[in-house]
Coordinates of C-alpha atoms and ligand atoms in Angstrom, one line a residue:
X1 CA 0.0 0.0 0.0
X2 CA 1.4 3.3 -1.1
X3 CA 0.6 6.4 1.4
X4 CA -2.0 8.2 -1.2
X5 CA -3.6 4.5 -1.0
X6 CA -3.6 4.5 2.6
X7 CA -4.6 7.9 3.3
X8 CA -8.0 7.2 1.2
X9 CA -8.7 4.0 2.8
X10 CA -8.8 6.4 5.9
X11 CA -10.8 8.8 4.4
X12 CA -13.1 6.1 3.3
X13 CA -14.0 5.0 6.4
X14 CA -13.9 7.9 8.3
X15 CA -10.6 6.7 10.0
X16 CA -8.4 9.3 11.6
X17 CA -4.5 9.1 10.8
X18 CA -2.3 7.3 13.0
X19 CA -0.4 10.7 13.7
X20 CA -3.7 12.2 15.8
X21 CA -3.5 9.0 18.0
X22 CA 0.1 8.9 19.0
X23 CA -0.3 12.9 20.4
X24 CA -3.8 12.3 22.1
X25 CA -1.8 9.3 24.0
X26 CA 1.1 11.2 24.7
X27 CA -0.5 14.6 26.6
X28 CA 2.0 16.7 28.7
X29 CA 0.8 15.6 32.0
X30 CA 0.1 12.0 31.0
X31 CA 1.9 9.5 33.1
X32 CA 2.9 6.9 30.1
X33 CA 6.5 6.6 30.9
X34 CA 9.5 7.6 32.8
X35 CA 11.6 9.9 31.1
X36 CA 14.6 9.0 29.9
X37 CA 17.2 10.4 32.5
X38 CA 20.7 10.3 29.9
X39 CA 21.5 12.8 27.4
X40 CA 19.7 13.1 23.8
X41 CA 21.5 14.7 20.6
X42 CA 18.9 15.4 17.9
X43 CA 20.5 15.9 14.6
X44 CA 18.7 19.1 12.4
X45 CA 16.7 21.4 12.9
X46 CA 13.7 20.9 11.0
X47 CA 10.2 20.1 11.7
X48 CA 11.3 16.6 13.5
X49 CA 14.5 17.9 15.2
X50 CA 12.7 20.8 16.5
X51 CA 9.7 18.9 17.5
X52 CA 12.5 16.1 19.1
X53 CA 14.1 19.4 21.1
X54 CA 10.6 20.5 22.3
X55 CA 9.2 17.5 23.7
X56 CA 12.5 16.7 25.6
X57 CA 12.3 19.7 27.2
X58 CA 8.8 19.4 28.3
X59 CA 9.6 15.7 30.0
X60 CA 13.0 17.8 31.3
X61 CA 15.4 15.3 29.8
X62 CA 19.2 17.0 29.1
X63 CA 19.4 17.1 25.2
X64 CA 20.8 19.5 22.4
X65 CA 20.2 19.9 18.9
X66 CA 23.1 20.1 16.3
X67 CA 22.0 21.8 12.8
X68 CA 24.2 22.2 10.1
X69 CA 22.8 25.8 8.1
X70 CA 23.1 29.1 9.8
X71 CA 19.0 28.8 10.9
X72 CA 16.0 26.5 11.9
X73 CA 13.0 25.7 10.4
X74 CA 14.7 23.1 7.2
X75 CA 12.1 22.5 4.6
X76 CA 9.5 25.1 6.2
X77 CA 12.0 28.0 5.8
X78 CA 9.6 31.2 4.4
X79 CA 10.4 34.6 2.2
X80 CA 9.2 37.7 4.1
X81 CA 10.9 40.4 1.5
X82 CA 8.6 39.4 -1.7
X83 CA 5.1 39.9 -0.2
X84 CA 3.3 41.6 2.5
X85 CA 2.1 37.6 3.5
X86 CA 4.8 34.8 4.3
X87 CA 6.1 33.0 1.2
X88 CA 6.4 29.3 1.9
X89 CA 9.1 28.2 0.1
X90 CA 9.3 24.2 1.0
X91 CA 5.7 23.5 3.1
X92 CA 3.2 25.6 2.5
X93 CA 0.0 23.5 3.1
X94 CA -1.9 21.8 6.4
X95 CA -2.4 18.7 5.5
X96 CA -4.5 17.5 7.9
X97 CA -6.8 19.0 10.3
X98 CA -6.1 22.2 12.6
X99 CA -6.6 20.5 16.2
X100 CA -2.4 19.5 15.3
X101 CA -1.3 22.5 16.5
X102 CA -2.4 21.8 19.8
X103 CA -1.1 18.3 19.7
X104 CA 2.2 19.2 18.8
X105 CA 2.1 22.3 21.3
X106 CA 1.2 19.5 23.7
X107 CA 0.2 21.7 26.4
X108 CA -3.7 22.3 27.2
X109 CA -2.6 25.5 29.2
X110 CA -1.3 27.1 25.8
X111 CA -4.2 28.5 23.7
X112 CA -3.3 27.9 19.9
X113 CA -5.1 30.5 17.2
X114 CA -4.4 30.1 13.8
X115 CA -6.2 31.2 10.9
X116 CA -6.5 28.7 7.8
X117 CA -8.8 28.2 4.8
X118 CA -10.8 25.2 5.2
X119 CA -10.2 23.6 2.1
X120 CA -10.0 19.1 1.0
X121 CA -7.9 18.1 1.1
X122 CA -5.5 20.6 1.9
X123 CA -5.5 23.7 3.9
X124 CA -4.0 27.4 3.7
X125 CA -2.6 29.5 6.2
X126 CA -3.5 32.9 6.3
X127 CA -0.4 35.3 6.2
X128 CA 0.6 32.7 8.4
X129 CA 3.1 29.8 7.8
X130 CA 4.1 26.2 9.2
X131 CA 7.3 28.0 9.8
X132 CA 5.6 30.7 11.9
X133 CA 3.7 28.3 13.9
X134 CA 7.2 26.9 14.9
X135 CA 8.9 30.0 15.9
X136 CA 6.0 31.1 17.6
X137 CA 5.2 27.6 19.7
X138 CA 8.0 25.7 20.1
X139 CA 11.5 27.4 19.0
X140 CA 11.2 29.9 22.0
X141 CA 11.5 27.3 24.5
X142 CA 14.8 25.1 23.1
X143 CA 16.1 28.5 21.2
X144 CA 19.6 28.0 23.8
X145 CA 19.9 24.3 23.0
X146 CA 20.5 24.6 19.1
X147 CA 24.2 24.7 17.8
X148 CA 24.2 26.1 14.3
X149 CA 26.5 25.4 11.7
X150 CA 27.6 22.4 12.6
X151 CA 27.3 19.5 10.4
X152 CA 27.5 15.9 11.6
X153 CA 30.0 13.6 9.6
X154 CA 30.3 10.1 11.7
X155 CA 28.5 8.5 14.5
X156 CA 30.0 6.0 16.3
X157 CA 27.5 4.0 18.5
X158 CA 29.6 0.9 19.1
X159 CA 30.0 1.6 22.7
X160 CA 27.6 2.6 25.6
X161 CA 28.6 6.7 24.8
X162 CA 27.4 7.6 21.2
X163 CA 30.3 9.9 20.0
X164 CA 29.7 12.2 16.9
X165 CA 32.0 14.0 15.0
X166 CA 31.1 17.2 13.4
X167 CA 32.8 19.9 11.4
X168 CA 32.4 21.9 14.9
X169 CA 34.1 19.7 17.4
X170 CA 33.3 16.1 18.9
X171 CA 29.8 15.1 20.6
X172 CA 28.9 12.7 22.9
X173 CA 25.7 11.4 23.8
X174 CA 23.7 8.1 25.3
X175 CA 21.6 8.5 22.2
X176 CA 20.8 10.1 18.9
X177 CA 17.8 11.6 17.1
X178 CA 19.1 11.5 13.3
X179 CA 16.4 14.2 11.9
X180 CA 18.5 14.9 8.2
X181 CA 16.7 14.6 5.4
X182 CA 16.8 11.5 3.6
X183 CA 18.8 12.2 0.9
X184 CA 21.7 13.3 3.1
X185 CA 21.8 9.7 4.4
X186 CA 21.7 8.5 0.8
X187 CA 24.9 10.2 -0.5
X188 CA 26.8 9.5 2.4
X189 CA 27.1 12.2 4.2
X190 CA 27.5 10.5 7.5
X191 CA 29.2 7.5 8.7
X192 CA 27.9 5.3 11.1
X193 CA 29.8 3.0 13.1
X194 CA 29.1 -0.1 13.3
X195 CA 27.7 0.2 9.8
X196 CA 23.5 0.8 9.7
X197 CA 21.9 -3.0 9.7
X198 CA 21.7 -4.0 6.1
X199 CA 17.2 -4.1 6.4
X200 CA 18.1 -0.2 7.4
X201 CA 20.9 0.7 4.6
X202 CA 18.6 -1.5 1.7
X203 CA 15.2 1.0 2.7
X204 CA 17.5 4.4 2.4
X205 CA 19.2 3.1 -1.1
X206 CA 16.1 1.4 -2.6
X207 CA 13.1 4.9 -1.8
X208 CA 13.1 7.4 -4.4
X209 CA 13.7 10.9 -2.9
X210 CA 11.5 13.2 -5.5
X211 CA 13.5 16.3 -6.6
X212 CA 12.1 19.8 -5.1
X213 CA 11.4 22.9 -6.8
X214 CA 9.0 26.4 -6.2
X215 CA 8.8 29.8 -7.6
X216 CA 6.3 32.7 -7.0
X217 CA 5.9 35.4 -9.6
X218 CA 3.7 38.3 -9.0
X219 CA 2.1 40.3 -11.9
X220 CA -0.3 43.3 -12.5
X221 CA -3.3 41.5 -12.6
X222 CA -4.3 38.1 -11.8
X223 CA -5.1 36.6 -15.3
X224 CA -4.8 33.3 -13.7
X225 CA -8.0 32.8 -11.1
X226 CA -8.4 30.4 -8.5
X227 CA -8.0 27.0 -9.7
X228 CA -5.2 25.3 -9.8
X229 CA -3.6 24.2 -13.1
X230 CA -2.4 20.7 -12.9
X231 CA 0.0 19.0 -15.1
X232 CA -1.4 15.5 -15.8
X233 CA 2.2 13.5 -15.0
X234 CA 2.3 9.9 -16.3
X235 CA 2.4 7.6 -14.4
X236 CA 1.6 9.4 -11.3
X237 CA 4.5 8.0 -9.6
X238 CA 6.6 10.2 -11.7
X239 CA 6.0 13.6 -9.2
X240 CA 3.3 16.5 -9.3
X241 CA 3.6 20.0 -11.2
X242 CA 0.9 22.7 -10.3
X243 CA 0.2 25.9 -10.9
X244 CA -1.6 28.1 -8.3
X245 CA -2.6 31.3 -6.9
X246 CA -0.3 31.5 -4.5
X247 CA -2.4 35.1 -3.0
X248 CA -5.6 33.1 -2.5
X249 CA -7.2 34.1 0.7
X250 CA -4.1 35.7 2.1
X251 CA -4.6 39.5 3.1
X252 CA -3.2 41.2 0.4
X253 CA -4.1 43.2 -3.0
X254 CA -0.9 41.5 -4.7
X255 CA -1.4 38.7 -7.1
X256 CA 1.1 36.3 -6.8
X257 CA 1.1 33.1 -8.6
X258 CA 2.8 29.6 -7.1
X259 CA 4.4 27.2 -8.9
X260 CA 5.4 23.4 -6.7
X261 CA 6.8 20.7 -8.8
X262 CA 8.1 17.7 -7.0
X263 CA 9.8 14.6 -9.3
X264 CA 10.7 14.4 -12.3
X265 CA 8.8 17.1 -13.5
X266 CA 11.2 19.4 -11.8
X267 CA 14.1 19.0 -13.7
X268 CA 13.0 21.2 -16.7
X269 CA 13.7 23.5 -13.3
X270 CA 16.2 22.7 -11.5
X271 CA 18.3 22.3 -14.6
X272 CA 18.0 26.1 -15.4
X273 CA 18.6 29.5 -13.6
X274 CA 18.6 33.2 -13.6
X275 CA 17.0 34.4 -16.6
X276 CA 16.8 31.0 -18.6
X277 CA 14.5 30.1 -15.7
X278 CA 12.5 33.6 -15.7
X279 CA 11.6 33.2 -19.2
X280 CA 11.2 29.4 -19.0
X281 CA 8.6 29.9 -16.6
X282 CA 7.0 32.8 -18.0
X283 CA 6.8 31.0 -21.8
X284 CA 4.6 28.2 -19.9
X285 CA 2.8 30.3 -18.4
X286 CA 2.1 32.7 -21.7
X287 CA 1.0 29.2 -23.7
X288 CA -1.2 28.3 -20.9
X289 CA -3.2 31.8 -20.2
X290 CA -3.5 33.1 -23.5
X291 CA 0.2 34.8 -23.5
X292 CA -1.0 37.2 -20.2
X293 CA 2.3 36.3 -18.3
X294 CA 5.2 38.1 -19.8
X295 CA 3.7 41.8 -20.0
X296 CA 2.5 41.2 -17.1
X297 CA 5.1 40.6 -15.0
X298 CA 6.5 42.0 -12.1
X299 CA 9.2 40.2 -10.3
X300 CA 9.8 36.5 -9.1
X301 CA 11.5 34.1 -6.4
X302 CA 12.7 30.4 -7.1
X303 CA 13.4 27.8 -4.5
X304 CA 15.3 24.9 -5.8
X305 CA 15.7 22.3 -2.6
X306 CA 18.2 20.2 -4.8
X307 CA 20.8 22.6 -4.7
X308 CA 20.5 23.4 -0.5
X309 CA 23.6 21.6 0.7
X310 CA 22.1 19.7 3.9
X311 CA 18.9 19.1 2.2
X312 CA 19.7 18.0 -1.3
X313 CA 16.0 17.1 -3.2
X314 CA 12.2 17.5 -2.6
X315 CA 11.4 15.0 0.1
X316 CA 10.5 11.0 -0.2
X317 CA 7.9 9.9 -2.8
X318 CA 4.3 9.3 -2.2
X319 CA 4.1 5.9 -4.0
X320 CA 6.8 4.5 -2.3
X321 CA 6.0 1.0 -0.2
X322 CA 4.7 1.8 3.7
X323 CA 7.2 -1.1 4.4
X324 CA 10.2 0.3 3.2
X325 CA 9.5 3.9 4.4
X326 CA 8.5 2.1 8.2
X327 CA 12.1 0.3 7.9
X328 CA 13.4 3.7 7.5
X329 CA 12.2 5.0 10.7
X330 CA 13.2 2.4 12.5
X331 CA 15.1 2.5 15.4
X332 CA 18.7 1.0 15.4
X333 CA 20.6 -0.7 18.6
X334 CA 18.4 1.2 21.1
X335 CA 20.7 4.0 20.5
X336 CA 20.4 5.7 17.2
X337 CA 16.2 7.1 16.6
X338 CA 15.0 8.1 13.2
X339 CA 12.2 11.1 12.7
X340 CA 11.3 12.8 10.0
X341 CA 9.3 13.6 7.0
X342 CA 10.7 10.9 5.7
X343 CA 11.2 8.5 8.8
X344 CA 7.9 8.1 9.9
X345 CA 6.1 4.7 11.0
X346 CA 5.0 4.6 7.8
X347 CA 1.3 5.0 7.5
X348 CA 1.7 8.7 6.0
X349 CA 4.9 10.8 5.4
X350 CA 6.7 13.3 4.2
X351 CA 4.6 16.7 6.0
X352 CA 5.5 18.8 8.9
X353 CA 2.9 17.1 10.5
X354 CA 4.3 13.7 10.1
X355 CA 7.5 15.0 11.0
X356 CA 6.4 16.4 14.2
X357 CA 4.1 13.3 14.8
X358 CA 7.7 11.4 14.1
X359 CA 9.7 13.1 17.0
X360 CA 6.9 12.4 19.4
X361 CA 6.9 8.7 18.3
X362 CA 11.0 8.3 19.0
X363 CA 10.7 10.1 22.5
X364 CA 8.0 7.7 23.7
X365 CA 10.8 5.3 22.3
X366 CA 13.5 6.6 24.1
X367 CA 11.3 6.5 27.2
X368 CA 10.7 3.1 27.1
Ligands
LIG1 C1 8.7 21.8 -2.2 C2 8.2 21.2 -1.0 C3 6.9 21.5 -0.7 C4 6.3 20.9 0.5 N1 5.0 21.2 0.8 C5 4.5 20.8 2.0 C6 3.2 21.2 2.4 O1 2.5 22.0 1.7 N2 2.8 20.8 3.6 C7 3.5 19.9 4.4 O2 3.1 19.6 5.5 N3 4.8 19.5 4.1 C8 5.3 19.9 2.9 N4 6.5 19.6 2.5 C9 7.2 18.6 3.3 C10 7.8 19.2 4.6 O3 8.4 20.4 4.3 C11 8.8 18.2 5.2 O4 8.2 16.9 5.3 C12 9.2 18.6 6.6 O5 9.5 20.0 6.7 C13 10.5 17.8 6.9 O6 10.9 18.1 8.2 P1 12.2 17.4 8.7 O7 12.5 17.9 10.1 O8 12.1 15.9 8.6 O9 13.4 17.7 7.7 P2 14.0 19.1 7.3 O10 13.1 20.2 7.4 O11 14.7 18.9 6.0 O12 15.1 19.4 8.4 C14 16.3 18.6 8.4 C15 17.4 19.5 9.0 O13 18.6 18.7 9.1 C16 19.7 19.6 8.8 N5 20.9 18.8 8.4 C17 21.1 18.1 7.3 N6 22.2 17.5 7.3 C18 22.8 17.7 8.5 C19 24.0 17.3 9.1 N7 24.9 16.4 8.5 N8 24.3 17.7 10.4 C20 23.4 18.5 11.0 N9 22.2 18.9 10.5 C21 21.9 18.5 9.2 C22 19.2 20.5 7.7 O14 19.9 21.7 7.6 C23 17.8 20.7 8.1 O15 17.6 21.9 8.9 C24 7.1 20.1 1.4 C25 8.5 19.9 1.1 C26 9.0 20.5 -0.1 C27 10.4 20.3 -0.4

């Protein structure tokens, strides 16, 4: 079963995710387990390694979170220079429904307001982002604990004391949360030793990690609408290309139009740059809407993941088998703990949602 397959089975029969069980069993003040009394090093600073750094701190367990870019927030990072509304460059939708803030805020004394457009499946924030929600919520109370720039090249977990090596300086630890994104454990990027069980090394070769790209352009007027313009990819498992207004229900007079392309649809993308991309884009766009794009035109952004150095593609595909991608987030020796968009339990992946849901999961681990 792939996760699309999975998620409609749920929506079938009217079966909430896994994710929305694992928090409402897990509550603050809920006596489920003993916290784990050693020390904790979460690797990255996304969704997971944050969400990792903010439960541990709740259950008061020593821990510190080692990220190798200059900031948080990993595939959520926003734009706040090209609108007067957050521009979500990697996540940009809730996929699921709003009572997850308050499950991953995990606190009942800590009133969560946050404005989205109801919408199926998918939601919208209103000039509002996932990567808000963090750095509103949870970065404030583990802001001390994160060491930037620091990017991990080996852990050794062959003895009792889990020692990591980092451009930075040496770490030790009596375990790890690895929170990278896939593709860094694909190329190589850190060694593990004893070497990662072969069940564990066959799941990260054999997944296909799509490749990642978004721009935003704004223009005059919006010539575009409101519905989205979907590329019909064959087959499906190739990766999604849509077109979108990227303004829709936000406060604003600009128009701005989105464009997210996951797979192999984004190499006609990632391939190009500067102003072979600008006019690339804005040729589509001209044979699609009756050639409205180019004198219309204002200005433009591009994301392209592939080319950030510690996340390096779009994030695990959604027809890949829930076996493999449950191997992935697997835990390893009872020392080394996988979470992630992409190292989930694998009945839904690759969100901030999951991610978060994903940290939660290994702590309860740890715990036990
Ligand atoms: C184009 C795009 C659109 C998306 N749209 C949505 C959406 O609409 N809704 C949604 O819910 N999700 C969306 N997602 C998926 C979502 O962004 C991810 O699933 C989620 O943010 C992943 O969080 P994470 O913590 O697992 O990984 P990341 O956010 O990638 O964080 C990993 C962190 O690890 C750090 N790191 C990497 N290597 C090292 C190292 N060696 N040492 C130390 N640190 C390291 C990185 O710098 C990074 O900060 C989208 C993703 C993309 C790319």
């Amino acid at each position: 079963m792939t996760r699309n397959e999975f998620i409609k089975i749920c929506g079938l029969f009217g079966i909430g995710l896994p994710f929305q069980s694992v928090f409402s069993s897990c509550k603050k003040d809920d006596d489920i387990s003993t916290p784990f009394s050693g020390k904790v090093l979460v690797i990255g600073a996304g969704a997971a390694g944050l969400s990792a750094g903010y439960f541990l701190n709740q259950q008061g367990t020593d821990f510190e979170i080692i990220e190798a870019s200059s900031t948080y927030g990993g595939r959520m990072i926003i734009n706040t220079s090209f609108a007067d509304f957050p521009i979500p460059l990697g996540a940009e939708w809730l996929e699921t429904g709003a009572s997850i803030f308050q499950e991953i805020v995990n606190d009942s004394s800590v009133q969560v307001d946050i404005q989205t457009i109801p919408d199926n499946p998918d939601r919208k924030f209103i000039n509002y982002s996932w990567f808000n929600f963090f750095e509103d919520y949870i970065v404030p109370a583990i802001a001390n604990t994160i060491t930037f720039n620091t990017v991990v090249q080996s852990i050794d977990y062959s003895n009792n004391q889990i020692v990591v090596n980092t451009n930075n300086g040496q770490f030790t630890a009596d375990k790890v949360v690895v929170s990278t994104p896939l593709q860094i454990l694909k190329d190589g990027v850190i060694s593990f030793t004893p070497s990662l069980p072969q069940s564990k090394l066959n799941a990260i070769n054999e997944t296909v990690v799509w490749e990642g790209f978004k721009a935003f352009f704004e223009f005059n007027t919006n010539f575009y609408g409101d519905s989205e313009y979907v590329f019909p990819i064959t087959p499906k498992s190739r990766g999604q290309k849509i077109y979108y207004n990227a303004a829709f229900g936000q406060n604003t007079i600009k128009n701005i139009l989105g464009l997210f392309v996951v797979g192999a649809p984004a190499q006609d993308f990632i391939s190009r740059s500067g102003n072979d991309l600008k006019n690339f884009i804005l040729s589509e766009l001209d044979s699609i809407y009756a050639r409205q794009a180019t004198p219309n035109y204002l200005q433009h952004i591009t994301q392209n993941w592939n080319n950030e150095p510690f996340i390096r593609g779009g994030y695990l595909s959604d027809y890949e088998d829930w076996r493999k991608v449950r191997e992935l987030g697997n835990s390893v020796a009872d020392k080394l703990y996988f979470a992630g968009g992409e190292f989930t339990d694998g009945e839904d992946w690759v969100s901030v949602h999951t991610a978060a849901q994903s940290a939660k999961r290994v702590i309860v681990e740890i715990n036990n």
